[in-house]
Coordinates of C-alpha atoms in Angstrom, one line a residue:
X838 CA 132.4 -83.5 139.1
X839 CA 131.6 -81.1 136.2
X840 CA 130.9 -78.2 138.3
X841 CA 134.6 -79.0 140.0
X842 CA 135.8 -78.8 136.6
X843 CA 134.2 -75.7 134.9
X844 CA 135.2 -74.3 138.1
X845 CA 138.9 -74.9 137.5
X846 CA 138.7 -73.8 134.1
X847 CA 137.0 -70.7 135.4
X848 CA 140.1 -70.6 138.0
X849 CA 142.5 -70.7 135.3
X850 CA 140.8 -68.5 132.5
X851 CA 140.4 -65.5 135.1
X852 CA 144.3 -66.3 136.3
X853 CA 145.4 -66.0 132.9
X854 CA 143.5 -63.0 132.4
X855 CA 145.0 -61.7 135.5
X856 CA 148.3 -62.3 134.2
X857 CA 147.7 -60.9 130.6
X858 CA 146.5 -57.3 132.4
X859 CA 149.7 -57.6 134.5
X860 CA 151.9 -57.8 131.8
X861 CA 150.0 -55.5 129.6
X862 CA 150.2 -53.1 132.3
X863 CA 154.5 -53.7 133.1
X864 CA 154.9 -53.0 129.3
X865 CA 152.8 -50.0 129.6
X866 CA 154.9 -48.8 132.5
X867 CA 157.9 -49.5 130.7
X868 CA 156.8 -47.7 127.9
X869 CA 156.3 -44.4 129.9
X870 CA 159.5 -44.2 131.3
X871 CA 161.3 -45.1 129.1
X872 CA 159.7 -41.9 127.2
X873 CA 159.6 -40.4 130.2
X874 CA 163.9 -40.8 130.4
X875 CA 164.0 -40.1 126.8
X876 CA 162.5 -36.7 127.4
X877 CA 164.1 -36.0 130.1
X878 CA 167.4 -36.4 128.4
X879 CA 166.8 -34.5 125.5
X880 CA 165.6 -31.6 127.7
X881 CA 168.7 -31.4 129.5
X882 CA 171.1 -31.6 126.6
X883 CA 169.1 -29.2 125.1
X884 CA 169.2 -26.9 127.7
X885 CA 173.0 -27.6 128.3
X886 CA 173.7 -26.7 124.0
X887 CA 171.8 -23.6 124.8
X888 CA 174.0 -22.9 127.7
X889 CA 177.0 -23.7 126.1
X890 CA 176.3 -20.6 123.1
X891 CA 176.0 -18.1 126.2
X892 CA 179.2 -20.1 127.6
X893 CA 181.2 -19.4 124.6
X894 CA 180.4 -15.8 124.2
X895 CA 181.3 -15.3 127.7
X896 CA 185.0 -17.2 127.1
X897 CA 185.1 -15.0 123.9
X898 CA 184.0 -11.7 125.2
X899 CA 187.0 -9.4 124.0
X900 CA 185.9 -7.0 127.3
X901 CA 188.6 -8.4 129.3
X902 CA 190.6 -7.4 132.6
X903 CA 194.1 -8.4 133.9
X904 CA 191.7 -9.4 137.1
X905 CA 190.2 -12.1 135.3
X906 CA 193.9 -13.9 135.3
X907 CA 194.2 -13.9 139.3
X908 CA 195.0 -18.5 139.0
X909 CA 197.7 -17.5 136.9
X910 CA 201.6 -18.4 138.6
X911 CA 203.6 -15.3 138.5
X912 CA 206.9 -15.3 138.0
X913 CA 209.2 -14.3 141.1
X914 CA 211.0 -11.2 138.7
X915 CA 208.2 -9.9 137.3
X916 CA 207.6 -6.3 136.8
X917 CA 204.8 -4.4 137.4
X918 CA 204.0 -4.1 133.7
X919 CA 205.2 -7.4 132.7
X920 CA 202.4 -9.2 134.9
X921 CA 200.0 -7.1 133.5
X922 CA 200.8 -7.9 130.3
X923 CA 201.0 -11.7 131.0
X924 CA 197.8 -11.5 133.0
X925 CA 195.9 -9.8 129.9
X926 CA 197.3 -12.7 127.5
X927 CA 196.3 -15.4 129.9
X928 CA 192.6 -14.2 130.4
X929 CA 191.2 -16.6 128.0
X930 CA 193.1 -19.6 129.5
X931 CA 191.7 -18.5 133.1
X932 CA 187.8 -18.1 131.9
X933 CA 188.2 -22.0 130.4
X934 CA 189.6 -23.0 133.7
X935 CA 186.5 -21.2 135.6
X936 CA 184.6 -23.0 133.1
X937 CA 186.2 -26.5 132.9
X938 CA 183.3 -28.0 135.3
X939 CA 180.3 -27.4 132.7
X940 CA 182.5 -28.2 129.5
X941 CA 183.3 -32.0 131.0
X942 CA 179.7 -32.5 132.2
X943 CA 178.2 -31.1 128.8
X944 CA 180.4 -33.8 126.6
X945 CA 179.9 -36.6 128.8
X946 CA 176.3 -36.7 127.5
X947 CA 177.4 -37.4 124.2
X948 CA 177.7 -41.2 125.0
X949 CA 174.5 -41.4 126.6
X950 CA 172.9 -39.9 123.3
X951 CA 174.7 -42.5 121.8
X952 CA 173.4 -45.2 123.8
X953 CA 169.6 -44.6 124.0
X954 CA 169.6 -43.0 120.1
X955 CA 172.5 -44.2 118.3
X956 CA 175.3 -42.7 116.7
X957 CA 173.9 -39.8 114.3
X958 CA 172.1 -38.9 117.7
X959 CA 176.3 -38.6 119.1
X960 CA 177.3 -36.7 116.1
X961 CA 175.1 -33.6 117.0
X962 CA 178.5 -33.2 119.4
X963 CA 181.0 -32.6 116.4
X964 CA 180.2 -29.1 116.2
X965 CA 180.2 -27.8 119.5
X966 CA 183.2 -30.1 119.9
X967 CA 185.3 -28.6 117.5
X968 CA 184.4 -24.6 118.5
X969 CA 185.6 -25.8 121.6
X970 CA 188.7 -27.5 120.7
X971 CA 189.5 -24.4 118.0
X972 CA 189.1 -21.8 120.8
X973 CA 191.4 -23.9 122.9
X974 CA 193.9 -24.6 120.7
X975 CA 194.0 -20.7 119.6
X976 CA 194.3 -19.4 123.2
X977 CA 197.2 -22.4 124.3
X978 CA 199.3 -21.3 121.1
X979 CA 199.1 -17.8 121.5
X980 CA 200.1 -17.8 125.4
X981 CA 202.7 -20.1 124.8
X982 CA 204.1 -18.3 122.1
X983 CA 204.1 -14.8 123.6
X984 CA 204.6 -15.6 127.1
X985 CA 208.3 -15.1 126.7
X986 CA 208.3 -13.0 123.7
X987 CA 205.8 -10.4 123.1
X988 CA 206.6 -10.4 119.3
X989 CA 206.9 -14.3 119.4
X990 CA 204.3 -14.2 116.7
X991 CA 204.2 -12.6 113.0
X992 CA 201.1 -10.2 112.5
X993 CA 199.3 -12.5 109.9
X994 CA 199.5 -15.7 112.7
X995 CA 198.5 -13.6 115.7
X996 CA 195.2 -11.8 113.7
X997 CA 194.6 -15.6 112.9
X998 CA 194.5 -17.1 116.1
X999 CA 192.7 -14.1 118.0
X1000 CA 189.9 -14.2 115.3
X1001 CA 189.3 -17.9 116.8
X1002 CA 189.7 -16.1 120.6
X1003 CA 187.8 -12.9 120.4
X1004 CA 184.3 -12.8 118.9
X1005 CA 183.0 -10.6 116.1
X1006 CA 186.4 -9.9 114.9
X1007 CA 186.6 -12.4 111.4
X1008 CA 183.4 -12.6 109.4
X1009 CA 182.3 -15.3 109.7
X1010 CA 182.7 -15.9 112.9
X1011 CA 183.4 -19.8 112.4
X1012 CA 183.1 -20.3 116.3
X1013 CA 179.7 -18.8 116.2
X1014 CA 178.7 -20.6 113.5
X1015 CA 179.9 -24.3 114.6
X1016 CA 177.9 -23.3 118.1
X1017 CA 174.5 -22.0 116.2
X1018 CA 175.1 -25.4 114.2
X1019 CA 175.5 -27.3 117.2
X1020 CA 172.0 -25.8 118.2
X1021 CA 170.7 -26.9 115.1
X1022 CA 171.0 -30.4 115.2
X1023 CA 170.8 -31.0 118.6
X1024 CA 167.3 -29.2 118.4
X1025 CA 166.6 -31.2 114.8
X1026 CA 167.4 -34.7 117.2
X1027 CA 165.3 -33.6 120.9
X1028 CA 162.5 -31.4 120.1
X1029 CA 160.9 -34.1 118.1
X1030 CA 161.5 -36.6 121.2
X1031 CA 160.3 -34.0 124.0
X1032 CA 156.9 -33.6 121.9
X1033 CA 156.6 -36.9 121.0
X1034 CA 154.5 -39.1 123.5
X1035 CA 156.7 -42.9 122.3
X1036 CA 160.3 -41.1 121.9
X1037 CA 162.5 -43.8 120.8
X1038 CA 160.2 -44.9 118.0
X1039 CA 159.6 -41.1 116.7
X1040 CA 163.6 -41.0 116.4
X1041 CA 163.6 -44.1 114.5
X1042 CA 161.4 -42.8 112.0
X1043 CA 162.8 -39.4 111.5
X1044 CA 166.5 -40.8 111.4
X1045 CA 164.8 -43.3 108.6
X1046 CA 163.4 -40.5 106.6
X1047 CA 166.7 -38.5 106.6

């Protein structure tokens, strides 16, 4: 009778020991990869910021050909020289529609940042958001307003918006500078996580110390 007993309590001790190692070693998996996703996320943002700098120097390149405009609808009375004059004033428009793919993918991370990292994590966005939205805007107004009208802008309006289109022309270059700021934080939120071995915590405490 006692031996049937310290055998059941042997029975039970080693099943709950068997049960404590399992569970010690689900939290462990979970705990490496979740790092492991962390990781991996903050190396492909990372690597899509970086991209996006190259991206933007290649949308504001001011080497530009009336080839580059080949999506554009000409009009059916268009001479010679007109198109090429319209196809020269659209080439911005036409590299941000050969680029429209990579743009959409790059800010749909921005939510995903925000769910695994929280919202200053999402913020790192704002910058290469607005270079974005600036060079967009500039290259919309200025084809619209001199599609029609090659003098459909004063001087002081059109130097404005092609400092925003072409690089290197205003200094400082805001574009540049939102992108390298961009950079910045994006590399100030995911290095720290890519070289840390418990991600989410690591993030925690640098966001606490900020």
């Amino acid at each position: 009778m006692v031996l049937e007993v310290l055998q059941g309590w042997l029975t039970a001790i080693a099943t709950g020991a068997g049960v404590y190692v399992a569970i010690g070693g689900l939290n462990s998996w979970r705990r490496e990869t979740t790092g492991k996703r962390d990781i991996e996320l903050c190396q492909a943002v990372i690597e899509r910021f970086y991209e996006a700098e190259h991206r933007m120097d290649v949308l504001r390149s001011p080497y530009s050909f009336a080839s580059e405009a080949a999506s554009r609808q000409k009009g059916e009375h268009e001479s010679e020289d007109e198109s090429y004059r319209l196809d020269l004033l659209f080439v911005p428009l036409a590299r941000l529609e050969a680029q429209s793919a990579f743009w959409s993918e790059l800010f749909s991370y921005k939510f995903r940042m925000r769910a695994l990292f929280g919202e200053e994590a999402a913020t790192t966005f704002k910058h290469i958001d607005d270079a974005y939205r600036s060079f967009r805007a500039a290259a919309v107004t200025r084809y619209q307003a001199l599609h029609r009208n090659p003098d459909g802008l004063s001087p002081e309006t059109q130097t404005k918006l092609e400092e925003r289109i072409w690089a290197e022309l205003a200094e400082p270059d805001e574009i540049a500078v939102k992108m390298r700021e961009a950079i910045n934080a994006m590399e100030r939120v995911c290095i720290p996580i890519v070289r840390s071995t418990r991600p989410a915590k690591r993030l925690t405490a640098l966001l606490k110390r900020s």
